[in-house]
PDB file of C-alpha atoms and ligand atoms in Angstrom:
ATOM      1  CA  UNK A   9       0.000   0.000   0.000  1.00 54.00           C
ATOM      2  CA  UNK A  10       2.735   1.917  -0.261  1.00 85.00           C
ATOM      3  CA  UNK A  11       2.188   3.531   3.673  1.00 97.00           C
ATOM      4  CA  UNK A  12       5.543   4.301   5.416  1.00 97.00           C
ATOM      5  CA  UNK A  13       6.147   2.988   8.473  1.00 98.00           C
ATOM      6  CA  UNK A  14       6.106   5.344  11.763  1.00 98.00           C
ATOM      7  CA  UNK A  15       7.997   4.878  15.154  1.00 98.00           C
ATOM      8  CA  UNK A  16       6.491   6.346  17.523  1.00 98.00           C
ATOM      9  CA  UNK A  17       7.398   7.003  20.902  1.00 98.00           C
ATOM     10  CA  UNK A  18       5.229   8.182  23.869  1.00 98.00           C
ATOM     11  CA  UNK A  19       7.550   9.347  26.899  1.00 98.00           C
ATOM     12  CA  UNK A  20       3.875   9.614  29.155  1.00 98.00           C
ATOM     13  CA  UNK A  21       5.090  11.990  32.209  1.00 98.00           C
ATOM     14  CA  UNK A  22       8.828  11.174  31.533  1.00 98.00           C
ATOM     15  CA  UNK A  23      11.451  13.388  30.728  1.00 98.00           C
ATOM     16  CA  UNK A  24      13.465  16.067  32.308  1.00 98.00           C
ATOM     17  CA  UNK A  25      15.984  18.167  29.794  1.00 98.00           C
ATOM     18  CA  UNK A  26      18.725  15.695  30.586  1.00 97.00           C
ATOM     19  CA  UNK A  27      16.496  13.334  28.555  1.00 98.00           C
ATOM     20  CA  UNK A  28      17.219  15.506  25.091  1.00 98.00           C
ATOM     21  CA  UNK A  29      20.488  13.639  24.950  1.00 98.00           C
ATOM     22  CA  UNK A  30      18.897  10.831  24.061  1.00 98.00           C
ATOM     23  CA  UNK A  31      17.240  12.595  21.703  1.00 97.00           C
ATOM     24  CA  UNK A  32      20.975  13.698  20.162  1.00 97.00           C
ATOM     25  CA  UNK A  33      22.171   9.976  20.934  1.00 98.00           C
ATOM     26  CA  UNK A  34      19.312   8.404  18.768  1.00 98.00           C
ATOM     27  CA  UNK A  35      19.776  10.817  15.543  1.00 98.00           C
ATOM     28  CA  UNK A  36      23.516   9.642  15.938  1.00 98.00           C
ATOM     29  CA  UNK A  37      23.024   5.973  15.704  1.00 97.00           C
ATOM     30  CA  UNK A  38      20.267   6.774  12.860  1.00 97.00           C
ATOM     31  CA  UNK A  39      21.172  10.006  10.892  1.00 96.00           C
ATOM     32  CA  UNK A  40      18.535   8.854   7.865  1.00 96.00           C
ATOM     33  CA  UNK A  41      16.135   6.062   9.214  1.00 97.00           C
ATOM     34  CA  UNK A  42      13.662   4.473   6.271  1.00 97.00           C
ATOM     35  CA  UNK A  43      10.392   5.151   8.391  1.00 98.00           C
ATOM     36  CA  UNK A  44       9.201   7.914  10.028  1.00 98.00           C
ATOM     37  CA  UNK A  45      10.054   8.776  13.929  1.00 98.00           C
ATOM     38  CA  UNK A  46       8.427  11.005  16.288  1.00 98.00           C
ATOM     39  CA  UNK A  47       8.573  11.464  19.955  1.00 98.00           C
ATOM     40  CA  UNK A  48       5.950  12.727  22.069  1.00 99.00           C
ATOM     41  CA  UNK A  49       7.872  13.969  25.039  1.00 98.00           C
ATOM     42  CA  UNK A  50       6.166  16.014  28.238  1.00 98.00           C
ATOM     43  CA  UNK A  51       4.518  19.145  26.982  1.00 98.00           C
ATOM     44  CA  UNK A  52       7.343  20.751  28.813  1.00 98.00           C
ATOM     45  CA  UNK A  53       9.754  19.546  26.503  1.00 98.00           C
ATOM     46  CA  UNK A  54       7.837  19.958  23.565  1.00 98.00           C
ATOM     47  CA  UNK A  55       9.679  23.289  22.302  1.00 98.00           C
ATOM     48  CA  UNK A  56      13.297  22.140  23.121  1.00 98.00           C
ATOM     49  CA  UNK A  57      13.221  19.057  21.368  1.00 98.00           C
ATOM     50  CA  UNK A  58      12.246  20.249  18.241  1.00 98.00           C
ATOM     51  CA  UNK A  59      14.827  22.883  18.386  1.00 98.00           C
ATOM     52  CA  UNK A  60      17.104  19.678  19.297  1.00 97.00           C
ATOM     53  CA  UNK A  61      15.872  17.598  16.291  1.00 97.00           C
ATOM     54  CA  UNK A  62      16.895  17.095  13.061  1.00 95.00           C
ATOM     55  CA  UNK A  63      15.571  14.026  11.909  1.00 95.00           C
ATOM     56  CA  UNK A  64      12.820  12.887  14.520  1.00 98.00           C
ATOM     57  CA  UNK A  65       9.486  14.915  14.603  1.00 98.00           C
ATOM     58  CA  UNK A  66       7.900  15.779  17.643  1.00 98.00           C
ATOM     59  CA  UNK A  67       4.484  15.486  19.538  1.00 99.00           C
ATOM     60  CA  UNK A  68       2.034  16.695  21.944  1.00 99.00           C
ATOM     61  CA  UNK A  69       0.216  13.829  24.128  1.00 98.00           C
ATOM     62  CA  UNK A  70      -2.830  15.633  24.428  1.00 98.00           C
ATOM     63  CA  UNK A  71      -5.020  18.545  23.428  1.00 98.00           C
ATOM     64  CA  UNK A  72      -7.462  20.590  24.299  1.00 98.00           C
ATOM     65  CA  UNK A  73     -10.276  20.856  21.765  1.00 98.00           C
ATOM     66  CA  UNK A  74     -10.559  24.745  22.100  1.00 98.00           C
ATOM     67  CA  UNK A  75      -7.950  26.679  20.454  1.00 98.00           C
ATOM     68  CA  UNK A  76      -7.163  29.072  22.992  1.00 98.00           C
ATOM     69  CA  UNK A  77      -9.276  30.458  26.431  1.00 98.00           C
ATOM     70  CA  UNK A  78      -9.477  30.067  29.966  1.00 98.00           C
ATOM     71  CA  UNK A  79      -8.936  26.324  30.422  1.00 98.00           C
ATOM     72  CA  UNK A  80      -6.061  26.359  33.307  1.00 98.00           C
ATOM     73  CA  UNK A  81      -3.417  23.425  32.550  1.00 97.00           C
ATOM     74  CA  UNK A  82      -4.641  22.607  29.151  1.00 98.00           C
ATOM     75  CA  UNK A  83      -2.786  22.761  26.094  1.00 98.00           C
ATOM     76  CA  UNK A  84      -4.215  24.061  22.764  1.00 98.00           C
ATOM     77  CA  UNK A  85      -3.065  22.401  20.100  1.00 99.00           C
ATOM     78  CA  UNK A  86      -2.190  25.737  18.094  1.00 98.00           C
ATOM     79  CA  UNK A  87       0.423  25.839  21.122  1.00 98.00           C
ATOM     80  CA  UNK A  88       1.585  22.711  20.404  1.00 98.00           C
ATOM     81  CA  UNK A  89       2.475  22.994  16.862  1.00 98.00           C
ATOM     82  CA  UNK A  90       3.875  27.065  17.925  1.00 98.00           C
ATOM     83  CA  UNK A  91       5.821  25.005  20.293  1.00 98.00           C
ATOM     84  CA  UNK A  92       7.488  23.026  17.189  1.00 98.00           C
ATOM     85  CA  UNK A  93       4.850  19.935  17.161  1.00 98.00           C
ATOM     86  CA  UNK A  94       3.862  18.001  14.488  1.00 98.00           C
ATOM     87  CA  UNK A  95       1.422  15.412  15.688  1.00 99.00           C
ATOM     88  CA  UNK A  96      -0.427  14.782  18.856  1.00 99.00           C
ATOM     89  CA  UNK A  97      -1.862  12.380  20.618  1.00 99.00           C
ATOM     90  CA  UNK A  98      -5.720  12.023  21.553  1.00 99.00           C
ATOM     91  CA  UNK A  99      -7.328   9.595  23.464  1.00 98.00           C
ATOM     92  CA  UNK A 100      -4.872   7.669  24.916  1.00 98.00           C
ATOM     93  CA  UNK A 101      -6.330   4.717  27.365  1.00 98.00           C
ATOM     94  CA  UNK A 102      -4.565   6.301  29.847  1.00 98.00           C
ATOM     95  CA  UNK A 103      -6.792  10.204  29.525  1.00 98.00           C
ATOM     96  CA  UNK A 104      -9.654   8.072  28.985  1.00 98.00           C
ATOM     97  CA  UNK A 105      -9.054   6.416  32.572  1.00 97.00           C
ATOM     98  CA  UNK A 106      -7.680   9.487  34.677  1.00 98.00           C
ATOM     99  CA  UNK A 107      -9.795  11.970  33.215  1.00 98.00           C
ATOM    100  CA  UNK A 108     -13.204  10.506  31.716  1.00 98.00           C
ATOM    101  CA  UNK A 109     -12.454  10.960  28.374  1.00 98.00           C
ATOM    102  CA  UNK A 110     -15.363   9.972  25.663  1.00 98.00           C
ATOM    103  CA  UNK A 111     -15.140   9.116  22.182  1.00 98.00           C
ATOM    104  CA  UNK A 112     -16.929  12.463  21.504  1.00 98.00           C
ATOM    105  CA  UNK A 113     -14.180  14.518  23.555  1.00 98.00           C
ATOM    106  CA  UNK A 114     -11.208  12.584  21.345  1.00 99.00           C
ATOM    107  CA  UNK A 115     -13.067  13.647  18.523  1.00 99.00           C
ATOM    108  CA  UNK A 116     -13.245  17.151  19.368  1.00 98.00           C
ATOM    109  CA  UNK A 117     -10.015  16.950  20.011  1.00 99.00           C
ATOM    110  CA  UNK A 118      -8.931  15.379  16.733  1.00 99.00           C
ATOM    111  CA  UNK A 119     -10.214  18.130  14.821  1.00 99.00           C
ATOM    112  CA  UNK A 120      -8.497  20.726  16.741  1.00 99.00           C
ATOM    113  CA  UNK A 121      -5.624  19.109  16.120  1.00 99.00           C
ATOM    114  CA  UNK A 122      -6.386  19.386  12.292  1.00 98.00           C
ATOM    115  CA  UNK A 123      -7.012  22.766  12.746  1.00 98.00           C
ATOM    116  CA  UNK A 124      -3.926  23.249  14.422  1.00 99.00           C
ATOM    117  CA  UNK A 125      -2.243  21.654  11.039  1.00 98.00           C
ATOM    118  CA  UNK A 126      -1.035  18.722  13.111  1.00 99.00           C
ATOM    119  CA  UNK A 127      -1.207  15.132  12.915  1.00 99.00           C
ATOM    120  CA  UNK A 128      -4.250  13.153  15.085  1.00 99.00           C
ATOM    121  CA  UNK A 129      -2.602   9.877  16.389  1.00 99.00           C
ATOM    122  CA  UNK A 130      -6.123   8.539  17.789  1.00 99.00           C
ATOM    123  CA  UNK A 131      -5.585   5.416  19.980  1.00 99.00           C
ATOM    124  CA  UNK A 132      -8.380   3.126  20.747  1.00 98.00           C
ATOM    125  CA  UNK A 133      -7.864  -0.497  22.481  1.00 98.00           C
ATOM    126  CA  UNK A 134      -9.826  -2.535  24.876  1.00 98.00           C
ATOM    127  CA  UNK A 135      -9.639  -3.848  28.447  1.00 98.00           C
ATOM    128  CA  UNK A 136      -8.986  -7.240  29.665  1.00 98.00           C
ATOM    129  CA  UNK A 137     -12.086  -7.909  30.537  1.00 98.00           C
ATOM    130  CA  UNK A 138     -13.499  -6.786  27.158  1.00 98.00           C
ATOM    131  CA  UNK A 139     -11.126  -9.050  25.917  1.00 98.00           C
ATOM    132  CA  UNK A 140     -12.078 -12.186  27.785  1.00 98.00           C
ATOM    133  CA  UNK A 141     -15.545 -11.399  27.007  1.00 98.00           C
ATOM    134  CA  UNK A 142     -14.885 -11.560  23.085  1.00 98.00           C
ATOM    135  CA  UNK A 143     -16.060  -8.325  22.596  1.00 98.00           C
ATOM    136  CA  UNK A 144     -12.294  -6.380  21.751  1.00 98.00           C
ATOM    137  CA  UNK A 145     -13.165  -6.201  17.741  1.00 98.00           C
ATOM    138  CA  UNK A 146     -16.756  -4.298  18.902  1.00 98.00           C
ATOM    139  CA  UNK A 147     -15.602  -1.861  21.476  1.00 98.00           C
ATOM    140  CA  UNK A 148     -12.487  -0.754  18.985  1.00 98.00           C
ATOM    141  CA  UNK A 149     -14.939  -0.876  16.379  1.00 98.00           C
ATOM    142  CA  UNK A 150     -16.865   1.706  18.393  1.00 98.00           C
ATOM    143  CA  UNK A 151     -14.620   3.652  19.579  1.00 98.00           C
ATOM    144  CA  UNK A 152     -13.009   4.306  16.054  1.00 98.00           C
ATOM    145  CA  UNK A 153     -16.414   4.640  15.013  1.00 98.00           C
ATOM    146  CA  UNK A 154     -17.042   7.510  17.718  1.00 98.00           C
ATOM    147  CA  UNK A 155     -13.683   8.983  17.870  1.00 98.00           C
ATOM    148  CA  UNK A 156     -12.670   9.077  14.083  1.00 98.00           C
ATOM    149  CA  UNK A 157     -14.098  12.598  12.969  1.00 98.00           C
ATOM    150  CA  UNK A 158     -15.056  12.673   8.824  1.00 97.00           C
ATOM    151  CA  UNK A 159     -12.528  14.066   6.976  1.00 97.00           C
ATOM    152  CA  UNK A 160      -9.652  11.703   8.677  1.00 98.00           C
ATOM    153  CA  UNK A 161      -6.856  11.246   5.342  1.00 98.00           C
ATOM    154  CA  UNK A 162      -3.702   9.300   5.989  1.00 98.00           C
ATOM    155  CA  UNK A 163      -2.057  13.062   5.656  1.00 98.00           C
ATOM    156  CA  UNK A 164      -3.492  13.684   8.810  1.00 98.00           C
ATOM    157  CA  UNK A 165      -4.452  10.753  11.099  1.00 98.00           C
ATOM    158  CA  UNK A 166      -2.788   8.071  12.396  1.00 98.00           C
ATOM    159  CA  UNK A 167      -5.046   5.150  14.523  1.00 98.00           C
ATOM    160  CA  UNK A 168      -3.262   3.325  17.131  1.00 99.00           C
ATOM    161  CA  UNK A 169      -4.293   0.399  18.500  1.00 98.00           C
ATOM    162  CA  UNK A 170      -3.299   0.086  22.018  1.00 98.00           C
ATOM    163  CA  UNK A 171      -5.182  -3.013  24.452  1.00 98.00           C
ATOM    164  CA  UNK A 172      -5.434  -1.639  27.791  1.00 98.00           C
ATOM    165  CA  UNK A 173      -4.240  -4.836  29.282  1.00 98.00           C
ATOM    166  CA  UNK A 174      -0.759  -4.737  26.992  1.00 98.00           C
ATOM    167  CA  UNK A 175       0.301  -1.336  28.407  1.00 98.00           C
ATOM    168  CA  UNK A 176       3.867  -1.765  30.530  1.00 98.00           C
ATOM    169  CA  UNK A 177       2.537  -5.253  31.412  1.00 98.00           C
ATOM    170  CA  UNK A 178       5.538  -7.036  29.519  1.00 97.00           C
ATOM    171  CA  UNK A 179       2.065  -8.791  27.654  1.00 98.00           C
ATOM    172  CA  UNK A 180       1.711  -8.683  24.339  1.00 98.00           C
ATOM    173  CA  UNK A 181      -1.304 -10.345  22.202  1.00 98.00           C
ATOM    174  CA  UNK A 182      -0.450 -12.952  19.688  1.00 98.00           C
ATOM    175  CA  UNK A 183       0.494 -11.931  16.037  1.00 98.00           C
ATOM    176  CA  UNK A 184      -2.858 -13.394  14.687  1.00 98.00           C
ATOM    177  CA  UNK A 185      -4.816 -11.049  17.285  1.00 98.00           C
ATOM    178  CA  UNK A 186      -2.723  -8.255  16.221  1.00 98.00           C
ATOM    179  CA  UNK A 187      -3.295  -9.015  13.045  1.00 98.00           C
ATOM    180  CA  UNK A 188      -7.203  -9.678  13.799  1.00 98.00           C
ATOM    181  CA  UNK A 189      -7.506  -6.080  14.789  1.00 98.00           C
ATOM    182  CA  UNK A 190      -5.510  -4.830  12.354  1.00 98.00           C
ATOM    183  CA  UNK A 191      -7.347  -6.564   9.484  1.00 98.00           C
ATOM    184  CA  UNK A 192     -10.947  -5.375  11.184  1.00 98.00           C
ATOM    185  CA  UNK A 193      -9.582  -1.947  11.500  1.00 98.00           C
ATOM    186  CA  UNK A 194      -8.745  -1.568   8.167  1.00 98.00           C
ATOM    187  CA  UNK A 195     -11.958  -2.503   7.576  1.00 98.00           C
ATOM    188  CA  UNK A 196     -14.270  -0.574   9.716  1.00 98.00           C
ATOM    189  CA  UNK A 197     -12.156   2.795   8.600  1.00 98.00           C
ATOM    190  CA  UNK A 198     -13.188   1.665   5.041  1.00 98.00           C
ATOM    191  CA  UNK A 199     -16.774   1.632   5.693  1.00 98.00           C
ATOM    192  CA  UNK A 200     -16.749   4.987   7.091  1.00 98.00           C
ATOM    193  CA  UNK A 201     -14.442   7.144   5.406  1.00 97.00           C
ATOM    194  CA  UNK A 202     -14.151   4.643   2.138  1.00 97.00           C
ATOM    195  CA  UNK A 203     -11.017   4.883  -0.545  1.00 96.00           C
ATOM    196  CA  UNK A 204      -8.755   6.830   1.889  1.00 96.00           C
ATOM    197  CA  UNK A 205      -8.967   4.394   4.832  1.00 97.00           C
ATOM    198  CA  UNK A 206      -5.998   2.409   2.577  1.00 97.00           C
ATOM    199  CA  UNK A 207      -3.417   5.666   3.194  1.00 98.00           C
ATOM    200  CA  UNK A 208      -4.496   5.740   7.267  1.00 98.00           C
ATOM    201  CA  UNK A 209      -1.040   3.961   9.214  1.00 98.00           C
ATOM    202  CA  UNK A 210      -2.266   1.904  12.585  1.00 98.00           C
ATOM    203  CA  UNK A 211       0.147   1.454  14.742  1.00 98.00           C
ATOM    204  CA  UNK A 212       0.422  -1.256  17.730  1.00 98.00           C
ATOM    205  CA  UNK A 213       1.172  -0.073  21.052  1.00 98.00           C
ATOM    206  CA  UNK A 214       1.576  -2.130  23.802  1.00 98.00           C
ATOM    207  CA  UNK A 215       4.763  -3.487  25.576  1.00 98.00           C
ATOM    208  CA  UNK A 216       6.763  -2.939  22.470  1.00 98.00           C
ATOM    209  CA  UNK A 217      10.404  -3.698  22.704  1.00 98.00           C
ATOM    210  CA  UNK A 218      13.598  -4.015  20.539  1.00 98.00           C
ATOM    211  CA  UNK A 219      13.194  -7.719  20.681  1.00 98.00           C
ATOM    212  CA  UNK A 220       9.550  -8.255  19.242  1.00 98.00           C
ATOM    213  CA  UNK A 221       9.487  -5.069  17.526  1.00 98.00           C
ATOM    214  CA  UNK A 222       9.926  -6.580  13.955  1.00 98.00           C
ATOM    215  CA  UNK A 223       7.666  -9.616  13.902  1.00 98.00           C
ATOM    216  CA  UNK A 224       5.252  -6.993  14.694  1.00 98.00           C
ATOM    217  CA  UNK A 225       6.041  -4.915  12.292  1.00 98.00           C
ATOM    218  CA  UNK A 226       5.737  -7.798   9.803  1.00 98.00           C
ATOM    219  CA  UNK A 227       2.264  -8.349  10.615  1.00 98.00           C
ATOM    220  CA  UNK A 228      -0.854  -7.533   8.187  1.00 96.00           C
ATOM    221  CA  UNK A 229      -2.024  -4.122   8.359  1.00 98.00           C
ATOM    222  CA  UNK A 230       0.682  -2.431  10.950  1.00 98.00           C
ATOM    223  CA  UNK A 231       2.437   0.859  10.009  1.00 98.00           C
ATOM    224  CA  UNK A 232       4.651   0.990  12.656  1.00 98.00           C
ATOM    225  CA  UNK A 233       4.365   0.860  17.020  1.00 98.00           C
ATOM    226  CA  UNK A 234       3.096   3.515  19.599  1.00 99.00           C
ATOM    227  CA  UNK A 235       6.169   3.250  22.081  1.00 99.00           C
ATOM    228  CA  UNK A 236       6.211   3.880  25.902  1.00 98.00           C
ATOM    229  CA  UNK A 237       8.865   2.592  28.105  1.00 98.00           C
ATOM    230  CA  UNK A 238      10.828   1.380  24.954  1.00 98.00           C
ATOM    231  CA  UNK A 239      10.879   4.883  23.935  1.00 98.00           C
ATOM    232  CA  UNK A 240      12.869   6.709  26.751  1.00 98.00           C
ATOM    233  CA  UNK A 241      15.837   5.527  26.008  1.00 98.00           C
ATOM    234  CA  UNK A 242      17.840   5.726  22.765  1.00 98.00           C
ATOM    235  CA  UNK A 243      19.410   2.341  23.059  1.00 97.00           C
ATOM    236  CA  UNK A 244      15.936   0.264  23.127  1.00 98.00           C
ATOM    237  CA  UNK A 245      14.181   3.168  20.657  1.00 98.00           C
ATOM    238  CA  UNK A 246      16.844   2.701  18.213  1.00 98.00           C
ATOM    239  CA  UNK A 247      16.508  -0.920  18.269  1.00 98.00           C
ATOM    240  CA  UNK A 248      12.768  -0.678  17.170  1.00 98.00           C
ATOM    241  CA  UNK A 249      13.602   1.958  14.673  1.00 98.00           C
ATOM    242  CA  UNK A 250      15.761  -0.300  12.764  1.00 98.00           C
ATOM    243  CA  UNK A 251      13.186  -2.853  12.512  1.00 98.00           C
ATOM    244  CA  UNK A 252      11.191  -0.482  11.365  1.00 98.00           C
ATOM    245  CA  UNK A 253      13.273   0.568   8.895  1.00 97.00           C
ATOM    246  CA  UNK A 254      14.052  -3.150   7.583  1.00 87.00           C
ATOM    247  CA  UNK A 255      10.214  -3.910   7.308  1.00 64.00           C
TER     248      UNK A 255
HETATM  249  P1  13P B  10       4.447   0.581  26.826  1.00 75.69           P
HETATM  250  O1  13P B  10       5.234   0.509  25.544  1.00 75.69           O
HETATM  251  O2  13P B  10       5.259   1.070  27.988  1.00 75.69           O
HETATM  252  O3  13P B  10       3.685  -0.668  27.091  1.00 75.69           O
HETATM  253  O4  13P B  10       3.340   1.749  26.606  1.00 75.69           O
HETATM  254  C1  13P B  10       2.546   1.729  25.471  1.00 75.69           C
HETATM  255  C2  13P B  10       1.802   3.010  25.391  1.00 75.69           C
HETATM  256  O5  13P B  10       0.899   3.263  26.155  1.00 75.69           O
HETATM  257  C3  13P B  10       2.220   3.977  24.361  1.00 75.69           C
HETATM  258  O6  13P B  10       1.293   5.011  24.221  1.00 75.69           O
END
């Protein structure tokens, strides 16, 4: 399909400016990767890493869907891309849990960050016990359904799918799940936003590491990872960027 693989990397509340060395330690062990790389480091960090960066792109881990206004703590996503963003993330499991966040919200927020000219990474994935129940193709069916605004083009959305029960828990699901969800994905973006749904990457996030990073990558339908703990650190990063790069 022609869609370039992404590495992403998700640093969650992570990341003091010591941290940008790993930033210049990364670009040094991959001056020209063959796949895209971002990093989505504390909002704090935002501006000084893209100053930093020459070859990696950077991101905001959340939004807020207004673009400017008395919202205490929140971070517009015209900020974020003033800042030196790219891309941000919306409606990661974990701002779903702490802070109630609804399909509708991630939404809102995807279009702001279209608005903002950045890149929507949208992550949907379901619990354990969703899982166990057999209902983990439905509820990420639904939540793409709810969170996916019209207008979503491979230009400027990403989808990652991220089960609850995979994130830091070392578990992974097996390459036929993956590549269950992937496959239904692909499919449920198709029915909704038709032709374009082909140029949309999905990434998997969940416990990815240097060591599994390319069988997933080899699997049907996934453009690359969503990275947390793998990410902080330019040794383990690298490692998945590679196999990114080889896929
Ligand atoms: P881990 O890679 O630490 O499991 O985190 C995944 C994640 O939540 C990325 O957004």
């Amino acid at each position: 399909m022609g869609r370039r693989k992404l590495a992403a990397g998700n640093w969650k509340m992570n990341g003091v400016k010591a941290a940008l060395g790993e930033i210049t330690a990364l670009e040094a062990a991959h001056p020209a990767p063959d796949c895209d790389v971002l990093i989505c480091p504390p909002a704090t960090l935002v501006a000084a890493m893209a100053d930093a960066a020459k070859v990696i792109s950077v991101g905001g881990q959340d939004c807020h869907a207004a673009a400017s206004g008395a919202h205490t703590g929140d971070i517009a996503a015209e900020l974020l891309a003033d800042a030196g963003a790219s891309a941000v993330i919306v409606g990661h499991s974990e701002r779903r849990a702490d802070h109630g966040e609804t399909d509708a919200d991630v939404n809102a927020k995807a279009q702001a960050a279209w608005r903002a000219g950045l890149i929507a990474i949208i992550c949907v994935g379901e619990t354990e016990a969703q899982r166990d129940a057999g209902q983990a193709l439905a509820v990420v069916g639904g939540q793409m359904a709810g969170s996916i605004p019209q207008g979503a083009t491979g230009a400027n959305t990403v989808i990652a799918y991220e089960p609850v029960w995979a994130i830091g828990t070392g578990k992974v699901p097996t390459l036929a799940d993956i590549a269950q969800m992937h496959d239904h994905m692909r499919a449920v973006l198709g029915a909704s936003h038709g032709a374009e749904a082909d140029a949309v990457r999905f990434l998997y996030g969940g416990s990815v590491k240097p060591g599994n990073a390319a069988e997933i990558f080899a699997v049907s339908n996934v453009d690359g990872a969503l990275v947390g703990g793998a990410s902080l650190k330019a040794a383990d990063f690298g490692g998945i960027v590679a196999a990114a790069s080889e896929g």
